[in-house]
Amino acid sequence: MPLLRRFTPKRTEPKAFEELLSEHLDALYRTALRLCAGREADAEDLLQDAMIRAFERFAELRDLQAARAWLFTILVRTNLNRLRGERRRREFVVADLGEQEFENALADWHGISTLEEEMDRSDLRAVLAAALDTLAADLRTTVWLADVEGFRQREIASMFGVPEGTVASRLYRARRELRLALAKGHSVVRKEGNQ
């Protein structure tokens, strides 16, 4: 009996990458924003650097079912590299902005109004963002990937290149610190609201 082969699009085609990117761009941007402690310009730069790297390595993606984790891994590792570079020399990686395919994907991207955007207007959203921003970068990234983006500890460990136990420990510490920060922030909001 002959083997049936699944049709897979050529991954060297810019259109295939553009389609993949458009499917995950909102979540990637939200994650980049958290990785950069809410600084939009830094998040946009991080996302651009990561997606240029992803485009350059798109032909290496073996399984399209794993594309989401692959994209997030590139985003997290790009961020780690940028943080390491900042610590050493306070220099930023400059990316080539001439990637026409990346520009086309960004031009076609129109974020839809989500529940998160609606929550943006509430005091709770501000308190949560402030609490997340108080966490150390590795804790903030870990809790965001696990609790918001829904990655498993094993996947996060792979993204960071650390043992799974390290991720579990970071999650525990991050959630504990977040609870304390949220309790403190919530009492501040109550006091301000009562005045």
Short mmCIF file of N, CA and C in Angstrom, two decimals, residues 12-195:
data_model
loop_
_atom_site.label_atom_id
_atom_site.label_comp_id
_atom_site.label_asym_id
_atom_site.label_seq_id
_atom_site.Cartn_x
_atom_site.Cartn_y
_atom_site.Cartn_z
N THR A 12 9.01 28.44 2.20
CA THR A 12 9.87 29.54 1.77
C THR A 12 9.04 30.66 1.17
N GLU A 13 7.78 30.40 0.96
CA GLU A 13 6.92 31.42 0.39
C GLU A 13 6.53 32.44 1.45
N PRO A 14 6.73 33.73 1.16
CA PRO A 14 6.38 34.78 2.13
C PRO A 14 4.90 34.75 2.52
N LYS A 15 4.04 34.35 1.61
CA LYS A 15 2.60 34.34 1.89
C LYS A 15 2.27 33.34 3.01
N ALA A 16 2.93 32.19 3.02
CA ALA A 16 2.68 31.18 4.06
C ALA A 16 3.09 31.72 5.42
N PHE A 17 4.22 32.41 5.49
CA PHE A 17 4.65 33.00 6.76
C PHE A 17 3.69 34.10 7.19
N GLU A 18 3.26 34.90 6.24
CA GLU A 18 2.34 36.00 6.53
C GLU A 18 1.04 35.47 7.12
N GLU A 19 0.53 34.37 6.57
CA GLU A 19 -0.70 33.78 7.09
C GLU A 19 -0.50 33.26 8.51
N LEU A 20 0.62 32.59 8.75
CA LEU A 20 0.92 32.08 10.08
C LEU A 20 1.05 33.22 11.07
N LEU A 21 1.74 34.26 10.69
CA LEU A 21 1.96 35.40 11.57
C LEU A 21 0.65 36.11 11.90
N SER A 22 -0.20 36.28 10.91
CA SER A 22 -1.46 36.99 11.16
C SER A 22 -2.34 36.22 12.15
N GLU A 23 -2.23 34.91 12.17
CA GLU A 23 -3.03 34.09 13.09
C GLU A 23 -2.62 34.29 14.55
N HIS A 24 -1.34 34.57 14.79
CA HIS A 24 -0.82 34.64 16.16
C HIS A 24 -0.34 36.03 16.58
N LEU A 25 -0.48 37.02 15.72
CA LEU A 25 0.11 38.33 15.98
C LEU A 25 -0.45 39.01 17.22
N ASP A 26 -1.75 38.95 17.44
CA ASP A 26 -2.33 39.60 18.63
C ASP A 26 -1.72 39.05 19.92
N ALA A 27 -1.67 37.73 20.04
CA ALA A 27 -1.13 37.11 21.25
C ALA A 27 0.36 37.40 21.40
N LEU A 28 1.09 37.39 20.29
CA LEU A 28 2.51 37.69 20.34
C LEU A 28 2.74 39.13 20.80
N TYR A 29 1.93 40.06 20.30
CA TYR A 29 2.09 41.46 20.70
C TYR A 29 1.78 41.64 22.19
N ARG A 30 0.69 41.01 22.66
CA ARG A 30 0.36 41.11 24.09
C ARG A 30 1.50 40.58 24.95
N THR A 31 2.09 39.48 24.53
CA THR A 31 3.20 38.90 25.28
C THR A 31 4.43 39.81 25.23
N ALA A 32 4.73 40.34 24.07
CA ALA A 32 5.86 41.27 23.94
C ALA A 32 5.65 42.49 24.85
N LEU A 33 4.42 42.96 24.92
CA LEU A 33 4.10 44.11 25.77
C LEU A 33 4.38 43.78 27.24
N ARG A 34 4.02 42.60 27.67
CA ARG A 34 4.28 42.19 29.05
C ARG A 34 5.77 41.99 29.28
N LEU A 35 6.46 41.41 28.30
CA LEU A 35 7.90 41.19 28.45
C LEU A 35 8.64 42.52 28.59
N CYS A 36 8.08 43.57 28.00
CA CYS A 36 8.70 44.89 28.04
C CYS A 36 8.06 45.79 29.09
N ALA A 37 7.38 45.20 30.05
CA ALA A 37 6.78 45.93 31.18
C ALA A 37 5.84 47.03 30.72
N GLY A 38 5.10 46.77 29.65
CA GLY A 38 4.08 47.71 29.20
C GLY A 38 4.60 48.82 28.30
N ARG A 39 5.87 48.85 27.98
CA ARG A 39 6.43 49.90 27.11
C ARG A 39 6.16 49.52 25.66
N GLU A 40 5.22 50.24 25.03
CA GLU A 40 4.76 49.88 23.69
C GLU A 40 5.86 49.93 22.64
N ALA A 41 6.69 50.96 22.65
CA ALA A 41 7.75 51.08 21.64
C ALA A 41 8.74 49.92 21.75
N ASP A 42 9.11 49.56 22.98
CA ASP A 42 10.02 48.43 23.18
C ASP A 42 9.37 47.12 22.74
N ALA A 43 8.07 46.97 23.02
CA ALA A 43 7.35 45.76 22.63
C ALA A 43 7.29 45.63 21.11
N GLU A 44 7.05 46.74 20.44
CA GLU A 44 7.01 46.71 18.97
C GLU A 44 8.38 46.35 18.40
N ASP A 45 9.44 46.90 18.98
CA ASP A 45 10.79 46.57 18.52
C ASP A 45 11.11 45.10 18.77
N LEU A 46 10.76 44.61 19.95
CA LEU A 46 10.99 43.20 20.28
C LEU A 46 10.24 42.29 19.32
N LEU A 47 8.98 42.60 19.09
CA LEU A 47 8.16 41.78 18.19
C LEU A 47 8.74 41.80 16.79
N GLN A 48 9.16 42.95 16.33
CA GLN A 48 9.73 43.04 14.98
C GLN A 48 11.01 42.22 14.87
N ASP A 49 11.91 42.35 15.85
CA ASP A 49 13.15 41.56 15.84
C ASP A 49 12.85 40.07 15.83
N ALA A 50 11.92 39.66 16.68
CA ALA A 50 11.60 38.23 16.78
C ALA A 50 10.98 37.70 15.50
N MET A 51 10.09 38.48 14.89
CA MET A 51 9.43 37.98 13.69
C MET A 51 10.35 37.99 12.47
N ILE A 52 11.32 38.87 12.46
CA ILE A 52 12.33 38.82 11.39
C ILE A 52 13.13 37.54 11.53
N ARG A 53 13.50 37.21 12.77
CA ARG A 53 14.22 35.95 13.00
C ARG A 53 13.35 34.75 12.62
N ALA A 54 12.08 34.82 12.96
CA ALA A 54 11.18 33.72 12.62
C ALA A 54 11.06 33.57 11.11
N PHE A 55 10.96 34.68 10.40
CA PHE A 55 10.85 34.62 8.94
C PHE A 55 12.11 34.00 8.33
N GLU A 56 13.27 34.40 8.86
CA GLU A 56 14.53 33.86 8.34
C GLU A 56 14.65 32.36 8.58
N ARG A 57 14.01 31.87 9.64
CA ARG A 57 14.11 30.44 9.99
C ARG A 57 12.83 29.67 9.67
N PHE A 58 11.93 30.26 8.94
CA PHE A 58 10.63 29.65 8.67
C PHE A 58 10.77 28.29 7.98
N ALA A 59 11.74 28.14 7.11
CA ALA A 59 11.93 26.87 6.40
C ALA A 59 12.33 25.75 7.36
N GLU A 60 12.85 26.10 8.56
CA GLU A 60 13.27 25.10 9.54
C GLU A 60 12.11 24.55 10.36
N LEU A 61 10.95 25.19 10.29
CA LEU A 61 9.78 24.73 11.04
C LEU A 61 9.32 23.40 10.47
N ARG A 62 9.42 22.34 11.28
CA ARG A 62 9.10 21.00 10.80
C ARG A 62 7.63 20.66 10.88
N ASP A 63 6.95 21.17 11.90
CA ASP A 63 5.56 20.79 12.12
C ASP A 63 4.71 22.05 12.28
N LEU A 64 3.81 22.29 11.36
CA LEU A 64 2.97 23.49 11.42
C LEU A 64 2.06 23.48 12.64
N GLN A 65 1.81 22.30 13.22
CA GLN A 65 0.99 22.23 14.43
C GLN A 65 1.73 22.84 15.63
N ALA A 66 3.03 22.89 15.56
CA ALA A 66 3.84 23.44 16.65
C ALA A 66 4.23 24.90 16.39
N ALA A 67 3.63 25.52 15.41
CA ALA A 67 4.02 26.87 15.01
C ALA A 67 3.82 27.89 16.13
N ARG A 68 2.75 27.78 16.89
CA ARG A 68 2.48 28.75 17.97
C ARG A 68 3.61 28.73 19.00
N ALA A 69 3.95 27.54 19.47
CA ALA A 69 5.03 27.41 20.45
C ALA A 69 6.36 27.86 19.84
N TRP A 70 6.57 27.55 18.58
CA TRP A 70 7.80 27.95 17.88
C TRP A 70 7.93 29.47 17.84
N LEU A 71 6.85 30.16 17.50
CA LEU A 71 6.87 31.62 17.44
C LEU A 71 7.11 32.23 18.83
N PHE A 72 6.44 31.70 19.84
CA PHE A 72 6.62 32.22 21.19
C PHE A 72 8.04 31.94 21.71
N THR A 73 8.61 30.80 21.34
CA THR A 73 9.98 30.49 21.74
C THR A 73 10.93 31.52 21.15
N ILE A 74 10.75 31.85 19.90
CA ILE A 74 11.60 32.85 19.26
C ILE A 74 11.42 34.20 19.95
N LEU A 75 10.19 34.56 20.29
CA LEU A 75 9.93 35.83 20.97
C LEU A 75 10.62 35.87 22.34
N VAL A 76 10.48 34.82 23.12
CA VAL A 76 11.07 34.77 24.46
C VAL A 76 12.59 34.79 24.37
N ARG A 77 13.15 34.02 23.48
CA ARG A 77 14.62 33.97 23.36
C ARG A 77 15.19 35.27 22.81
N THR A 78 14.46 35.91 21.91
CA THR A 78 14.89 37.22 21.42
C THR A 78 14.91 38.21 22.57
N ASN A 79 13.89 38.15 23.42
CA ASN A 79 13.85 39.03 24.58
C ASN A 79 15.02 38.74 25.53
N LEU A 80 15.28 37.47 25.79
CA LEU A 80 16.40 37.11 26.67
C LEU A 80 17.72 37.63 26.11
N ASN A 81 17.91 37.49 24.81
CA ASN A 81 19.13 37.99 24.18
C ASN A 81 19.24 39.51 24.31
N ARG A 82 18.12 40.19 24.16
CA ARG A 82 18.13 41.65 24.28
C ARG A 82 18.45 42.06 25.72
N LEU A 83 17.89 41.36 26.69
CA LEU A 83 18.18 41.67 28.09
C LEU A 83 19.65 41.43 28.42
N ARG A 84 20.19 40.34 27.91
CA ARG A 84 21.61 40.05 28.14
C ARG A 84 22.48 41.13 27.50
N GLY A 85 22.11 41.54 26.30
CA GLY A 85 22.87 42.59 25.61
C GLY A 85 22.80 43.91 26.35
N GLU A 86 21.64 44.23 26.92
CA GLU A 86 21.50 45.47 27.69
C GLU A 86 22.39 45.44 28.92
N ARG A 87 22.44 44.30 29.57
CA ARG A 87 23.27 44.19 30.77
C ARG A 87 24.74 44.38 30.45
N ARG A 88 25.16 43.84 29.30
CA ARG A 88 26.57 43.92 28.96
C ARG A 88 26.98 45.32 28.51
N ARG A 89 26.25 45.86 27.54
CA ARG A 89 26.70 47.12 26.94
C ARG A 89 25.64 48.20 26.84
N ARG A 90 24.43 47.90 27.20
CA ARG A 90 23.32 48.84 27.05
C ARG A 90 23.12 49.23 25.58
N GLU A 91 23.38 48.26 24.69
CA GLU A 91 23.14 48.48 23.27
C GLU A 91 21.98 47.60 22.85
N PHE A 92 21.21 48.06 21.89
CA PHE A 92 20.09 47.30 21.38
C PHE A 92 20.44 46.73 20.02
N VAL A 93 19.85 45.57 19.73
CA VAL A 93 20.01 44.96 18.43
C VAL A 93 19.25 45.80 17.41
N VAL A 94 19.90 46.13 16.32
CA VAL A 94 19.24 46.90 15.27
C VAL A 94 18.83 45.91 14.18
N ALA A 95 17.58 45.91 13.85
CA ALA A 95 17.08 44.98 12.85
C ALA A 95 16.98 45.66 11.50
N ASP A 96 17.12 44.87 10.45
CA ASP A 96 16.94 45.36 9.10
C ASP A 96 15.45 45.55 8.86
N LEU A 97 15.02 46.75 8.62
CA LEU A 97 13.61 47.05 8.47
C LEU A 97 13.13 46.85 7.04
N GLY A 98 13.95 46.34 6.16
CA GLY A 98 13.58 46.21 4.77
C GLY A 98 12.80 44.96 4.42
N GLU A 99 12.40 44.17 5.38
CA GLU A 99 11.67 42.93 5.09
C GLU A 99 10.25 43.26 4.63
N GLN A 100 10.04 43.22 3.32
CA GLN A 100 8.75 43.59 2.75
C GLN A 100 7.61 42.71 3.25
N GLU A 101 7.90 41.44 3.44
CA GLU A 101 6.86 40.53 3.90
C GLU A 101 6.40 40.89 5.31
N PHE A 102 7.35 41.25 6.18
CA PHE A 102 6.99 41.63 7.54
C PHE A 102 6.16 42.91 7.53
N GLU A 103 6.55 43.85 6.72
CA GLU A 103 5.81 45.10 6.62
C GLU A 103 4.39 44.86 6.11
N ASN A 104 4.26 43.97 5.13
CA ASN A 104 2.92 43.65 4.60
C ASN A 104 2.04 43.02 5.67
N ALA A 105 2.62 42.12 6.46
CA ALA A 105 1.85 41.48 7.53
C ALA A 105 1.40 42.51 8.56
N LEU A 106 2.27 43.42 8.91
CA LEU A 106 1.89 44.47 9.87
C LEU A 106 0.83 45.40 9.29
N ALA A 107 0.96 45.71 8.01
CA ALA A 107 -0.01 46.60 7.37
C ALA A 107 -1.39 45.96 7.32
N ASP A 108 -1.44 44.66 7.13
CA ASP A 108 -2.72 43.95 7.03
C ASP A 108 -3.33 43.66 8.39
N TRP A 109 -2.56 43.80 9.46
CA TRP A 109 -3.03 43.45 10.79
C TRP A 109 -3.90 44.56 11.34
N HIS A 110 -5.10 44.18 11.71
CA HIS A 110 -6.02 45.09 12.37
C HIS A 110 -6.55 44.37 13.59
N GLY A 111 -6.09 44.79 14.76
CA GLY A 111 -6.52 44.14 15.98
C GLY A 111 -8.02 44.32 16.19
N ILE A 112 -8.66 43.29 16.69
CA ILE A 112 -10.09 43.39 16.95
C ILE A 112 -10.29 43.76 18.42
N SER A 113 -11.39 44.35 18.70
CA SER A 113 -11.69 44.72 20.07
C SER A 113 -11.93 43.45 20.88
N THR A 114 -11.13 43.27 21.91
CA THR A 114 -11.22 42.07 22.72
C THR A 114 -11.65 42.43 24.13
N LEU A 115 -11.92 41.41 24.89
CA LEU A 115 -12.26 41.60 26.30
C LEU A 115 -11.11 42.29 27.02
N GLU A 116 -9.88 41.93 26.65
CA GLU A 116 -8.72 42.56 27.28
C GLU A 116 -8.71 44.07 27.04
N GLU A 117 -9.04 44.49 25.84
CA GLU A 117 -9.08 45.93 25.55
C GLU A 117 -10.17 46.62 26.36
N GLU A 118 -11.27 45.92 26.55
CA GLU A 118 -12.33 46.50 27.38
C GLU A 118 -11.86 46.63 28.82
N MET A 119 -11.14 45.63 29.31
CA MET A 119 -10.63 45.66 30.67
C MET A 119 -9.57 46.74 30.84
N ASP A 120 -8.93 47.12 29.72
CA ASP A 120 -7.91 48.17 29.75
C ASP A 120 -8.44 49.43 30.41
N ARG A 121 -9.71 49.68 30.26
CA ARG A 121 -10.33 50.91 30.77
C ARG A 121 -10.65 50.84 32.26
N SER A 122 -10.57 49.67 32.82
CA SER A 122 -10.98 49.52 34.22
C SER A 122 -9.80 49.69 35.17
N ASP A 123 -10.10 50.01 36.41
CA ASP A 123 -9.06 50.14 37.43
C ASP A 123 -8.39 48.80 37.70
N LEU A 124 -9.14 47.73 37.61
CA LEU A 124 -8.58 46.41 37.85
C LEU A 124 -7.46 46.12 36.86
N ARG A 125 -7.65 46.50 35.61
CA ARG A 125 -6.63 46.28 34.58
C ARG A 125 -5.34 47.04 34.93
N ALA A 126 -5.50 48.27 35.38
CA ALA A 126 -4.34 49.08 35.74
C ALA A 126 -3.60 48.47 36.93
N VAL A 127 -4.35 47.98 37.90
CA VAL A 127 -3.73 47.36 39.08
C VAL A 127 -3.00 46.08 38.68
N LEU A 128 -3.62 45.28 37.82
CA LEU A 128 -3.00 44.04 37.37
C LEU A 128 -1.72 44.32 36.58
N ALA A 129 -1.77 45.28 35.69
CA ALA A 129 -0.58 45.62 34.90
C ALA A 129 0.54 46.12 35.81
N ALA A 130 0.19 46.95 36.77
CA ALA A 130 1.20 47.46 37.71
C ALA A 130 1.79 46.32 38.53
N ALA A 131 0.95 45.38 38.95
CA ALA A 131 1.43 44.24 39.73
C ALA A 131 2.36 43.37 38.90
N LEU A 132 2.00 43.11 37.65
CA LEU A 132 2.86 42.33 36.76
C LEU A 132 4.20 43.01 36.55
N ASP A 133 4.16 44.32 36.41
CA ASP A 133 5.39 45.07 36.14
C ASP A 133 6.33 45.11 37.34
N THR A 134 5.83 44.80 38.53
CA THR A 134 6.72 44.77 39.70
C THR A 134 7.53 43.49 39.75
N LEU A 135 7.11 42.47 39.01
CA LEU A 135 7.82 41.19 39.02
C LEU A 135 9.13 41.31 38.25
N ALA A 136 10.10 40.49 38.65
CA ALA A 136 11.34 40.39 37.88
C ALA A 136 11.01 39.86 36.50
N ALA A 137 11.83 40.18 35.52
CA ALA A 137 11.55 39.83 34.13
C ALA A 137 11.31 38.33 33.92
N ASP A 138 12.14 37.48 34.54
CA ASP A 138 11.96 36.04 34.34
C ASP A 138 10.66 35.54 34.96
N LEU A 139 10.27 36.10 36.11
CA LEU A 139 9.00 35.70 36.74
C LEU A 139 7.81 36.21 35.93
N ARG A 140 7.88 37.46 35.48
CA ARG A 140 6.80 38.06 34.70
C ARG A 140 6.57 37.28 33.41
N THR A 141 7.65 36.94 32.73
CA THR A 141 7.55 36.20 31.48
C THR A 141 6.96 34.82 31.71
N THR A 142 7.43 34.14 32.75
CA THR A 142 6.96 32.78 33.04
C THR A 142 5.48 32.76 33.37
N VAL A 143 5.03 33.65 34.25
CA VAL A 143 3.62 33.66 34.65
C VAL A 143 2.74 34.08 33.47
N TRP A 144 3.22 34.98 32.64
CA TRP A 144 2.43 35.41 31.48
C TRP A 144 2.26 34.25 30.50
N LEU A 145 3.35 33.56 30.19
CA LEU A 145 3.27 32.45 29.24
C LEU A 145 2.38 31.32 29.76
N ALA A 146 2.44 31.07 31.06
CA ALA A 146 1.64 29.98 31.63
C ALA A 146 0.18 30.37 31.81
N ASP A 147 -0.07 31.49 32.46
CA ASP A 147 -1.43 31.82 32.86
C ASP A 147 -2.23 32.60 31.82
N VAL A 148 -1.57 33.32 30.96
CA VAL A 148 -2.30 34.08 29.95
C VAL A 148 -2.27 33.37 28.60
N GLU A 149 -1.09 32.95 28.19
CA GLU A 149 -0.97 32.31 26.87
C GLU A 149 -1.23 30.81 26.90
N GLY A 150 -1.25 30.21 28.10
CA GLY A 150 -1.66 28.81 28.23
C GLY A 150 -0.60 27.78 27.88
N PHE A 151 0.67 28.14 27.90
CA PHE A 151 1.71 27.16 27.62
C PHE A 151 1.93 26.28 28.84
N ARG A 152 2.31 25.02 28.59
CA ARG A 152 2.62 24.09 29.67
C ARG A 152 4.02 24.38 30.19
N GLN A 153 4.28 23.92 31.42
CA GLN A 153 5.59 24.15 32.03
C GLN A 153 6.71 23.57 31.17
N ARG A 154 6.47 22.42 30.57
CA ARG A 154 7.47 21.79 29.72
C ARG A 154 7.81 22.69 28.53
N GLU A 155 6.79 23.29 27.93
CA GLU A 155 7.01 24.17 26.79
C GLU A 155 7.77 25.44 27.19
N ILE A 156 7.43 25.98 28.35
CA ILE A 156 8.11 27.19 28.83
C ILE A 156 9.56 26.86 29.15
N ALA A 157 9.79 25.71 29.75
CA ALA A 157 11.17 25.29 30.05
C ALA A 157 11.99 25.21 28.77
N SER A 158 11.38 24.70 27.72
CA SER A 158 12.06 24.61 26.44
C SER A 158 12.35 26.01 25.88
N MET A 159 11.41 26.92 26.03
CA MET A 159 11.60 28.28 25.53
C MET A 159 12.77 28.97 26.23
N PHE A 160 12.87 28.79 27.54
CA PHE A 160 13.93 29.43 28.32
C PHE A 160 15.24 28.63 28.29
N GLY A 161 15.13 27.34 27.96
CA GLY A 161 16.31 26.49 28.01
C GLY A 161 16.72 26.16 29.44
N VAL A 162 15.72 25.97 30.31
CA VAL A 162 15.97 25.65 31.72
C VAL A 162 15.19 24.38 32.07
N PRO A 163 15.54 23.75 33.21
CA PRO A 163 14.78 22.56 33.64
C PRO A 163 13.32 22.93 33.98
N GLU A 164 12.44 21.95 33.84
CA GLU A 164 11.03 22.16 34.13
C GLU A 164 10.81 22.56 35.59
N GLY A 165 11.63 22.04 36.49
CA GLY A 165 11.52 22.40 37.91
C GLY A 165 11.78 23.88 38.15
N THR A 166 12.66 24.46 37.36
CA THR A 166 12.93 25.90 37.47
C THR A 166 11.69 26.70 37.09
N VAL A 167 11.00 26.25 36.06
CA VAL A 167 9.77 26.92 35.65
C VAL A 167 8.71 26.81 36.74
N ALA A 168 8.59 25.62 37.33
CA ALA A 168 7.61 25.43 38.40
C ALA A 168 7.92 26.35 39.58
N SER A 169 9.17 26.46 39.91
CA SER A 169 9.59 27.34 41.01
C SER A 169 9.30 28.80 40.68
N ARG A 170 9.60 29.21 39.45
CA ARG A 170 9.32 30.59 39.04
C ARG A 170 7.83 30.89 39.06
N LEU A 171 7.03 29.93 38.62
CA LEU A 171 5.58 30.12 38.63
C LEU A 171 5.07 30.29 40.05
N TYR A 172 5.56 29.47 40.96
CA TYR A 172 5.13 29.57 42.35
C TYR A 172 5.48 30.94 42.91
N ARG A 173 6.74 31.36 42.72
CA ARG A 173 7.18 32.66 43.25
C ARG A 173 6.43 33.80 42.59
N ALA A 174 6.24 33.72 41.27
CA ALA A 174 5.56 34.80 40.55
C ALA A 174 4.12 34.94 41.01
N ARG A 175 3.42 33.83 41.15
CA ARG A 175 2.03 33.89 41.59
C ARG A 175 1.91 34.41 43.02
N ARG A 176 2.84 33.99 43.87
CA ARG A 176 2.83 34.47 45.25
C ARG A 176 3.07 35.99 45.29
N GLU A 177 4.08 36.45 44.57
CA GLU A 177 4.38 37.89 44.54
C GLU A 177 3.24 38.68 43.90
N LEU A 178 2.62 38.10 42.89
CA LEU A 178 1.49 38.77 42.24
C LEU A 178 0.31 38.91 43.19
N ARG A 179 0.02 37.84 43.95
CA ARG A 179 -1.07 37.92 44.93
C ARG A 179 -0.81 39.02 45.94
N LEU A 180 0.41 39.11 46.43
CA LEU A 180 0.76 40.14 47.40
C LEU A 180 0.64 41.54 46.79
N ALA A 181 1.14 41.69 45.58
CA ALA A 181 1.07 43.00 44.90
C ALA A 181 -0.37 43.37 44.59
N LEU A 182 -1.17 42.40 44.19
CA LEU A 182 -2.58 42.68 43.88
C LEU A 182 -3.35 43.03 45.15
N ALA A 183 -3.07 42.34 46.24
CA ALA A 183 -3.74 42.66 47.50
C ALA A 183 -3.39 44.08 47.94
N LYS A 184 -2.15 44.43 47.80
CA LYS A 184 -1.70 45.77 48.15
C LYS A 184 -2.32 46.80 47.21
N GLY A 185 -2.32 46.53 45.92
CA GLY A 185 -2.90 47.45 44.92
C GLY A 185 -4.39 47.58 45.06
N HIS A 186 -5.07 46.48 45.41
CA HIS A 186 -6.51 46.51 45.55
C HIS A 186 -6.91 47.37 46.75
N SER A 187 -6.14 47.29 47.83
CA SER A 187 -6.47 48.12 48.99
C SER A 187 -6.22 49.59 48.70
N VAL A 188 -5.23 49.90 47.86
CA VAL A 188 -4.98 51.28 47.46
C VAL A 188 -6.13 51.80 46.62
N VAL A 189 -6.64 50.97 45.69
CA VAL A 189 -7.78 51.39 44.87
C VAL A 189 -9.01 51.62 45.72
N ARG A 190 -9.25 50.77 46.72
CA ARG A 190 -10.41 50.94 47.61
C ARG A 190 -10.30 52.27 48.37
N LYS A 191 -9.12 52.56 48.91
CA LYS A 191 -8.93 53.79 49.67
C LYS A 191 -9.19 55.01 48.79
N GLU A 192 -8.67 54.98 47.56
CA GLU A 192 -8.87 56.10 46.65
C GLU A 192 -10.34 56.23 46.28
N GLY A 193 -11.02 55.11 46.10
CA GLY A 193 -12.44 55.13 45.74
C GLY A 193 -13.31 55.63 46.87
N ASN A 194 -12.93 55.42 48.13
CA ASN A 194 -13.72 55.84 49.28
C ASN A 194 -13.57 57.32 49.59
N GLN A 195 -12.54 57.94 49.06
CA GLN A 195 -12.31 59.36 49.38
C GLN A 195 -13.22 60.27 48.62
#
